[in-house]
CSV table of C-alpha atoms and ligand atoms in Angstrom, one decimal:
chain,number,residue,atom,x,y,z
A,1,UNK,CA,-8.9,133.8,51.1
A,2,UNK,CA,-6.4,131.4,52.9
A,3,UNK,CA,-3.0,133.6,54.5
A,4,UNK,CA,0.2,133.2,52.5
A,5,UNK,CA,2.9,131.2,53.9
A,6,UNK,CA,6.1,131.3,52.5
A,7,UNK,CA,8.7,128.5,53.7
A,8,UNK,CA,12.6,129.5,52.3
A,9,UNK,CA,13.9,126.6,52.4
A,10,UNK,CA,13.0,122.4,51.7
A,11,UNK,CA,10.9,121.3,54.5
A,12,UNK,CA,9.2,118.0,55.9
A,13,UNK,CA,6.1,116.1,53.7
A,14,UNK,CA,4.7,115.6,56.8
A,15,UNK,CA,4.2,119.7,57.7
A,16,UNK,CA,3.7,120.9,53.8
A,17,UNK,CA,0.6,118.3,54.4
A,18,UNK,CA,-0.3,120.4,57.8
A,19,UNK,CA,0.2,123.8,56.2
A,20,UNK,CA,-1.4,123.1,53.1
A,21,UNK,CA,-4.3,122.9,54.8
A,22,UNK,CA,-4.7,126.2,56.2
A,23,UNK,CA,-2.3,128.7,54.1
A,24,UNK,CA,-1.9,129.1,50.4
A,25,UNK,CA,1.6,127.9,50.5
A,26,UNK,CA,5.3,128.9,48.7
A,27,UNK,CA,7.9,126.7,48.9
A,28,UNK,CA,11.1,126.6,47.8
A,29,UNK,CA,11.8,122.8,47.1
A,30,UNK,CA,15.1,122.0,45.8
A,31,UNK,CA,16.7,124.8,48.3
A,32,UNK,CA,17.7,127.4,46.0
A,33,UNK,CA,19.9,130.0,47.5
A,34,UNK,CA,17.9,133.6,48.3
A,35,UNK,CA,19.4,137.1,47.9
A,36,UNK,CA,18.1,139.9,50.4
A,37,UNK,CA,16.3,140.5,47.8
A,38,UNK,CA,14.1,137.6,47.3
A,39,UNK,CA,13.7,137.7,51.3
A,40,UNK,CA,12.2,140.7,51.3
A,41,UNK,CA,9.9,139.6,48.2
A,42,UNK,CA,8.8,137.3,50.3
A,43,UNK,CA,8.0,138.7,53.9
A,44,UNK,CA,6.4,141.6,51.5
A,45,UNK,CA,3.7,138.6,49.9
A,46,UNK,CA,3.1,137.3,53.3
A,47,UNK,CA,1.4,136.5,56.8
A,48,UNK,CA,4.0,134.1,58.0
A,49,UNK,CA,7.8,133.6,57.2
A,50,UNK,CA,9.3,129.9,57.9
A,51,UNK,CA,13.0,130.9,58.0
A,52,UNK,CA,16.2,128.9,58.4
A,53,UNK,CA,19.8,129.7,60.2
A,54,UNK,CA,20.8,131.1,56.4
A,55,UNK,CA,18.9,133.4,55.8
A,56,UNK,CA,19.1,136.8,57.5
A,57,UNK,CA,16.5,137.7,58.8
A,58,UNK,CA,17.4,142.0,59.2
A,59,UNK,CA,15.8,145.8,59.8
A,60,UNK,CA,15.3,145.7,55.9
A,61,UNK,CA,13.6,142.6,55.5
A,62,UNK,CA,11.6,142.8,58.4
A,63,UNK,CA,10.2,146.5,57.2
A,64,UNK,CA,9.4,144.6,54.0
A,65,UNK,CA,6.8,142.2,56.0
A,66,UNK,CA,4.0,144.6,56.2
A,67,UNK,CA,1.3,142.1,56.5
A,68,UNK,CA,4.3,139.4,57.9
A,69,UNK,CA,2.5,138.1,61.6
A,70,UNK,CA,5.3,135.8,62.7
A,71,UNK,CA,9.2,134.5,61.5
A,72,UNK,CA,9.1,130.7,62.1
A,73,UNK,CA,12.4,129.8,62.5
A,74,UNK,CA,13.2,126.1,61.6
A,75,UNK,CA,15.6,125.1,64.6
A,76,UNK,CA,16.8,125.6,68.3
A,77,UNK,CA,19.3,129.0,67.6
A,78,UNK,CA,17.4,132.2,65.8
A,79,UNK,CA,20.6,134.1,65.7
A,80,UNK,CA,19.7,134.7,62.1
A,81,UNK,CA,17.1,136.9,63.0
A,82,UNK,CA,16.5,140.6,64.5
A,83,UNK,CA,14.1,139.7,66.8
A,84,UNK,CA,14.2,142.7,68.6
A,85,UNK,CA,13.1,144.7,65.8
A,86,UNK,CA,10.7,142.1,65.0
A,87,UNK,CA,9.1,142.3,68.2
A,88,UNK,CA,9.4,146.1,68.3
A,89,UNK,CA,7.1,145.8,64.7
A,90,UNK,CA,4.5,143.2,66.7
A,91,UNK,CA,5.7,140.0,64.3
A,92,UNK,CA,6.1,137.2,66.5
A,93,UNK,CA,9.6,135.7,66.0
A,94,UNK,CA,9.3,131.8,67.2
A,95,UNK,CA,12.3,128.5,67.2
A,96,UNK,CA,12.2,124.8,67.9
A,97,UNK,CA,13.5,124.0,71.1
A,98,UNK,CA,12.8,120.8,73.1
A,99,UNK,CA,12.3,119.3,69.9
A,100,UNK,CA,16.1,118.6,68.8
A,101,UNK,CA,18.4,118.5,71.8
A,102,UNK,CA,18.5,114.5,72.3
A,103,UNK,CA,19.7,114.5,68.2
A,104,UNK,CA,22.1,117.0,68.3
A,105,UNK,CA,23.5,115.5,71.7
A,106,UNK,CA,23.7,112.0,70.0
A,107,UNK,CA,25.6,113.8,67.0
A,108,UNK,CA,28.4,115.1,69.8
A,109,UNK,CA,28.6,112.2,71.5
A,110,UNK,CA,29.7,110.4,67.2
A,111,UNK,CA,32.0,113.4,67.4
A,112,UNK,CA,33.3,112.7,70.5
A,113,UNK,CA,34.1,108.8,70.2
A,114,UNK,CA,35.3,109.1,66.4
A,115,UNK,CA,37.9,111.6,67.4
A,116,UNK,CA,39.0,110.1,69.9
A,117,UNK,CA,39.2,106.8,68.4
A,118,UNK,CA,40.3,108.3,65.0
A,119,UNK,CA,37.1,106.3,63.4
A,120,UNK,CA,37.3,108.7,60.1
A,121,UNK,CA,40.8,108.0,59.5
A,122,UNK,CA,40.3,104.1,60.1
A,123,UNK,CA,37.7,103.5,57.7
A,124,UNK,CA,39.5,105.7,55.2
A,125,UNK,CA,42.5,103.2,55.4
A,126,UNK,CA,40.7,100.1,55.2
A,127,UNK,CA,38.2,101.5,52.4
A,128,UNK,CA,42.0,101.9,50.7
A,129,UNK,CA,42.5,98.6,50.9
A,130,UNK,CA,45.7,99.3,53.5
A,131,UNK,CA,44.3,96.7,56.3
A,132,UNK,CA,46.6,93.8,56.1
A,133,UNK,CA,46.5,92.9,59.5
A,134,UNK,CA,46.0,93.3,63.1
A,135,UNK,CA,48.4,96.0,64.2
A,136,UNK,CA,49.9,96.6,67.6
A,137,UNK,CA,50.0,100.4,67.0
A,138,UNK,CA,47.2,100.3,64.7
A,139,UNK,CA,45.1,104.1,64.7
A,140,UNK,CA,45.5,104.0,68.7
A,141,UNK,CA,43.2,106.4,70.3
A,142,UNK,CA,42.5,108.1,73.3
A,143,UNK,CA,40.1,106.5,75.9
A,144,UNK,CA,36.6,108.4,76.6
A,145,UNK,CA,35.6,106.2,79.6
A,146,UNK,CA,36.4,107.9,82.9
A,147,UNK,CA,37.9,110.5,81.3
A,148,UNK,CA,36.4,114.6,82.4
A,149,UNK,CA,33.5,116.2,80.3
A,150,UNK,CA,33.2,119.7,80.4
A,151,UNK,CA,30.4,121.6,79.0
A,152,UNK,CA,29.8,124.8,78.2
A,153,UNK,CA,26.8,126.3,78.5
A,154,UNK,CA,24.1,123.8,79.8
A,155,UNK,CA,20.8,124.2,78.2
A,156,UNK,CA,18.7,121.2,77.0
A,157,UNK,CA,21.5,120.2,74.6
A,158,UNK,CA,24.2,120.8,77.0
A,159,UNK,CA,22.5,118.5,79.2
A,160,UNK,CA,21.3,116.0,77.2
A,161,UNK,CA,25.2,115.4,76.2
A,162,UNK,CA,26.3,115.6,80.1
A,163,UNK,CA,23.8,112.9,81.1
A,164,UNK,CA,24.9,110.3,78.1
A,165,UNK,CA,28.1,111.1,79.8
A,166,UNK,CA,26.5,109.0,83.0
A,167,UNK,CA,27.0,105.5,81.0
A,168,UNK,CA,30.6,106.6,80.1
A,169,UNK,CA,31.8,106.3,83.4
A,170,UNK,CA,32.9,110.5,83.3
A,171,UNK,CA,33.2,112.6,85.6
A,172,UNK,CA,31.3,116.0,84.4
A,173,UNK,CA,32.1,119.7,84.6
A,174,UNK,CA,30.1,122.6,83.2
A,175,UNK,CA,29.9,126.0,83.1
A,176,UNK,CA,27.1,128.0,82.1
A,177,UNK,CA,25.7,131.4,82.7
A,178,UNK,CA,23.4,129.9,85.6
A,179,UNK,CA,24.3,127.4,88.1
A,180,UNK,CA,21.7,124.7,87.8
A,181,UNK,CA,19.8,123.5,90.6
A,182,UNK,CA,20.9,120.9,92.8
A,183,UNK,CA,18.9,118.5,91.6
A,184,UNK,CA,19.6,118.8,88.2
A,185,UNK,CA,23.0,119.4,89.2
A,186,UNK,CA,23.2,115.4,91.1
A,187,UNK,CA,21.0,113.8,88.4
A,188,UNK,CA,23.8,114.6,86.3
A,189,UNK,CA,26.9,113.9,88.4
A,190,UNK,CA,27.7,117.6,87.2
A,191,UNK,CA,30.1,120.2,89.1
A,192,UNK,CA,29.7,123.5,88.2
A,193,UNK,CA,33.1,125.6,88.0
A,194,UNK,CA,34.4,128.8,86.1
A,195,UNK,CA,35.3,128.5,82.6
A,196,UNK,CA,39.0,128.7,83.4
A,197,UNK,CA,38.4,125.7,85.4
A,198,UNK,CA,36.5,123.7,83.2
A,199,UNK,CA,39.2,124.3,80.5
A,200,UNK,CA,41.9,123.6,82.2
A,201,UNK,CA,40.5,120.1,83.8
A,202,UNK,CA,38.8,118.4,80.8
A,203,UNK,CA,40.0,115.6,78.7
A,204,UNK,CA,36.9,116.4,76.4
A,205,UNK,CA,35.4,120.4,75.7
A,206,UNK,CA,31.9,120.6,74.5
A,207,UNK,CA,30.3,123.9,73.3
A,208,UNK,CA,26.8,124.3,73.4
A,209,UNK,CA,25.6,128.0,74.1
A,210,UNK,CA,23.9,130.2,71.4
A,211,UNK,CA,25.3,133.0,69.5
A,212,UNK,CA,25.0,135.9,71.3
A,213,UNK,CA,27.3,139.2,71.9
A,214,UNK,CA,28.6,137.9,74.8
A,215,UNK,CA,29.6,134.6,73.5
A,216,UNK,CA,30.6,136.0,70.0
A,217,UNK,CA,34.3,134.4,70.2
A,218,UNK,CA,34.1,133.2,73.5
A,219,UNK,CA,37.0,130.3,72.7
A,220,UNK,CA,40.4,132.2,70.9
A,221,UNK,CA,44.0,131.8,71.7
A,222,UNK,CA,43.9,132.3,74.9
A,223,UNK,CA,41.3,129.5,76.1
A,224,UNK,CA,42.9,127.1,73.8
A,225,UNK,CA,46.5,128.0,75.7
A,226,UNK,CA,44.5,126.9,78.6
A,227,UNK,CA,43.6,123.4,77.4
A,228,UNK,CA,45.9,120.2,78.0
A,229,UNK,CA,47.5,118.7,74.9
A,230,UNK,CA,45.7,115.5,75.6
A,231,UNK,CA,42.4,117.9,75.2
A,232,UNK,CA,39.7,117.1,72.3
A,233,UNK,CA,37.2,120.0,71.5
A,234,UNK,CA,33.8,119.6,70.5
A,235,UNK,CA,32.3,122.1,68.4
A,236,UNK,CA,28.4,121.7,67.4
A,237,UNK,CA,27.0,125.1,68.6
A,238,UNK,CA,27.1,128.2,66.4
A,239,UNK,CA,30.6,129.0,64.3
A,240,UNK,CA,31.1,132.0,65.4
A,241,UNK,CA,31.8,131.4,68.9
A,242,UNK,CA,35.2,130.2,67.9
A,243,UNK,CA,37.6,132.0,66.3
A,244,UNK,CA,38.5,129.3,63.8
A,245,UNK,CA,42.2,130.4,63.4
A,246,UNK,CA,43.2,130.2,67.0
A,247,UNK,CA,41.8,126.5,67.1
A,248,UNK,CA,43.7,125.4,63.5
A,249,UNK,CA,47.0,127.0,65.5
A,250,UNK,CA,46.1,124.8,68.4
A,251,UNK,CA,45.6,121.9,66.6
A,252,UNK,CA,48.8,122.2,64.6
A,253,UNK,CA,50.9,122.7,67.3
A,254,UNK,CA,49.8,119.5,69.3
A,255,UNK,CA,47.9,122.4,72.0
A,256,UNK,CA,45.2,120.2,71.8
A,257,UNK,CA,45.1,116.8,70.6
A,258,UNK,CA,42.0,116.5,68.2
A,259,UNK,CA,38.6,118.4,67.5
A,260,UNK,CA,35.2,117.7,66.0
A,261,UNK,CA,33.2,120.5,64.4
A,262,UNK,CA,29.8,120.5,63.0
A,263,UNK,CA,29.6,124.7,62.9
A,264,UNK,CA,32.5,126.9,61.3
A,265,UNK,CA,33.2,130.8,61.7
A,266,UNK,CA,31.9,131.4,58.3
A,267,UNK,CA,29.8,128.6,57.6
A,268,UNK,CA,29.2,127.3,55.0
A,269,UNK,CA,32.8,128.2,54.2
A,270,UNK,CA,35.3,125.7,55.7
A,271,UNK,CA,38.3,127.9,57.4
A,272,UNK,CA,40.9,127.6,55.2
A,273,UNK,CA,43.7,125.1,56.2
A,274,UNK,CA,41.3,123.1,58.2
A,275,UNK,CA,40.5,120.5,55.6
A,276,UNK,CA,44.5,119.6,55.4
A,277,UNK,CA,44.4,118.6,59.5
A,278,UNK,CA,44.0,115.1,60.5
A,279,UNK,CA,43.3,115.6,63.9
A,280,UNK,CA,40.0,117.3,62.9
A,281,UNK,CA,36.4,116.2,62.2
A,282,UNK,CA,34.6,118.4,59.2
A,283,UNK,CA,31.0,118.0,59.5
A,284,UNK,CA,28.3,119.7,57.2
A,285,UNK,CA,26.5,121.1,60.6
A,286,UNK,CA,24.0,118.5,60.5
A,287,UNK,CA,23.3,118.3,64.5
A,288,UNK,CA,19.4,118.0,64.3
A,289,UNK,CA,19.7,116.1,61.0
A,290,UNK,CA,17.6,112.9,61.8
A,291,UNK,CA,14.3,112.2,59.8
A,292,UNK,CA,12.4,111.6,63.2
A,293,UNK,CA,13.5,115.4,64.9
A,294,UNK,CA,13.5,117.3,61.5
A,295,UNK,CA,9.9,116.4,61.0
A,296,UNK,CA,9.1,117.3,64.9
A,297,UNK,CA,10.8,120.5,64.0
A,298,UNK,CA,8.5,121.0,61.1
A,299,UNK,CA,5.5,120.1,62.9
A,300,UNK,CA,6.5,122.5,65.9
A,301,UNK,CA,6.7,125.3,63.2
A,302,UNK,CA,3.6,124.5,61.7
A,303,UNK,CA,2.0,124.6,65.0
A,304,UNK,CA,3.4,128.1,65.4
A,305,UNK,CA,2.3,129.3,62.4
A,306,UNK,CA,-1.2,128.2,62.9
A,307,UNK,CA,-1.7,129.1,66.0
A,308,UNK,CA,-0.7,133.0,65.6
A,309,UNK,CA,-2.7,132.6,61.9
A,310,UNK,CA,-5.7,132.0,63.9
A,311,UNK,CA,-5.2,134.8,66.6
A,312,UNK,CA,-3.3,132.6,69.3
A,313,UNK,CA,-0.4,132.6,70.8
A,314,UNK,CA,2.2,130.6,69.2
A,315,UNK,CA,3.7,128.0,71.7
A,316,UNK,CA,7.3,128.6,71.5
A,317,UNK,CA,8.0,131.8,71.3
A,318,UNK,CA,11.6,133.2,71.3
A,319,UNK,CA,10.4,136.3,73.6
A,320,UNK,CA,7.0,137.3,74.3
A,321,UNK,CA,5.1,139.4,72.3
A,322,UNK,CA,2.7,140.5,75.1
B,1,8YV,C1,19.0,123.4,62.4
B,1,8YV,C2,20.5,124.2,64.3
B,1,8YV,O1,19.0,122.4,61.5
B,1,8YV,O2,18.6,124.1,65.7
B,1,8YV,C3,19.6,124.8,65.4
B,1,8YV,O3,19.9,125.8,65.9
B,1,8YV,O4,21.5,124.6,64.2
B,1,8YV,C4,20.0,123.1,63.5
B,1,8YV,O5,19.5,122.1,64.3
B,1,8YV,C5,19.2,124.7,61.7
B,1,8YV,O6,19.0,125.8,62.5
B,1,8YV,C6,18.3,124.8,60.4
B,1,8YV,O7,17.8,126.1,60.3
């Protein structure tokens, strides 16, 4: 009898092919949204649990996997998940990095220049039919050339978005919980400073570090006092390392000049206020979202899943097991 696999969510062709193979497989094609309830159903029925950043993954549905030998989550962050009671039950807990950081780096760098050059707002006019004519003071922007990057937290994504940096012409500043090496360090052109620093000094902010107890509303009223008005913040990380209020203050008061988000406090739930703001890019947190990354993603889930189906070890494991 093939293991039971159960994916909760809509998931790559090119991995339901892969999985199909080795696992009696449940999907859940068209998406629809799962109650505890039916999460629990589900890691009760099987050997493997593909999992996504919306379902929680807690104590209670983890108890409920008695047979469950690894939570494949499908993406970089596994903040969804209790993984330390998962490892504590011997269920291998597994995400998808190297796989997605050039994607979600190309998706901050389109946040980045159509803030600063107000492309949502432009296209918006001329779809209304409003462009008559070249205008001196038409939708004038900031300039991103030259200008300071900072970046918090530099992990792969972190530095995949410093180094496109490189052809901008920027000078880059990061902060992260380790200094990088030197070499990294020069092949990006990147000084390390405190976070006071980095916030204080940069034309552009860029978030990239997980959610975690330590970063849970790392950026509030405070850091945002610290920016310059001339500031645009860059938000593609995890919602909750914002507090969403203290940003829509500083956007409102001219504290900062701009901000693009893919991630919000209480995603999927836009902060309310935030869609009236025209300073602001509202995007559905779609950082890894390119055909070509979502099916590596999928085929480095797989790949987990099959390996700890047949007894190995899976290859990217959030902590080890052993
Ligand atoms: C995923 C993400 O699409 O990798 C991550 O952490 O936020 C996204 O790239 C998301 O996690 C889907 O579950």
């Amino acid at each position: 009898m093939k293991p039971i696999v159960t994916i909760t969510n809509i998931f790559p062709e090119i991995a339901i092919e892969h999985l199909s193979k080795i696992a009696d497989l449940r999907t859940n094609p068209e998406g629809a949204k799962l109650s505890v309830d039916d999460l629990k159903r589900m890691a009760g029925e099987s050997q493997a649990l593909i999992t996504y950043l919306s379902d929680p993954i807690n104590k209670e549905v983890i108890d409920s996997g008695k047979n469950l030998k690894i939570i494949a989550n499908y993406g970089a962050g596994f903040n969804n998940i209790d993984f330390n009671h998962a490892k504590s039950c011997g269920i291998w807990v597994t995400n998808t990095p190297g796989v997605l950081h050039e994607t979600t780096a190309d998706l901050t760098w389109a946040l980045i220049l159509g803030i600063a050059r107000q492309i949502v707002p432009s296209d918006r006019y001329t779809r209304e039919g409003k462009f008559t004519g070249w205008g001196a003071k038409l939708f004038l922007g900031g300039d991103v050339y030259g200008k300071t990057l900072g970046v918090i937290g530099c992990g792969e994504i972190g530095r995949a978005v410093a180094r496109r940096a490189l052809g901008f012409g920027m000078k880059v500043l990061y902060h992260n919980r380790n200094r990088l090496s030197v070499e990294l360090e020069q092949s990006l052109n990147a000084s390390y400073v405190s976070l006071e620093e980095l916030l204080r000094e940069s034309d552009f902010i860029s978030l990239h570090v997980p959610l975690t107890e330590e970063t849970r509303y790392m950026i509030g009223k405070k850091q945002f006092e610290m920016m310059k008005p001339t500031t645009y913040f860059i938000h593609t990380a995890r919602g909750k390392v914002v507090d969403d209020q203290a940003l829509l203050d500083a956007l409102k008061s001219g504290q900062i000049a701009g901000a693009g988000l893919d991630v919000y406090e209480n995603e999927p739930e836009i902060t309310e206020g935030m869609l009236e703001i025209d300073n602001l890019i509202v995007l559905p947190h779609i950082g890894s979202a390119s055909v070509e990354t979502r099916d590596r993603m999928a085929m480095l889930v797989a790949e987990n899943v099959s390996n700890v189906l047949s007894g190995k070890e899976p290859r990217t494991p959030v902590v080890p097991l052993t």
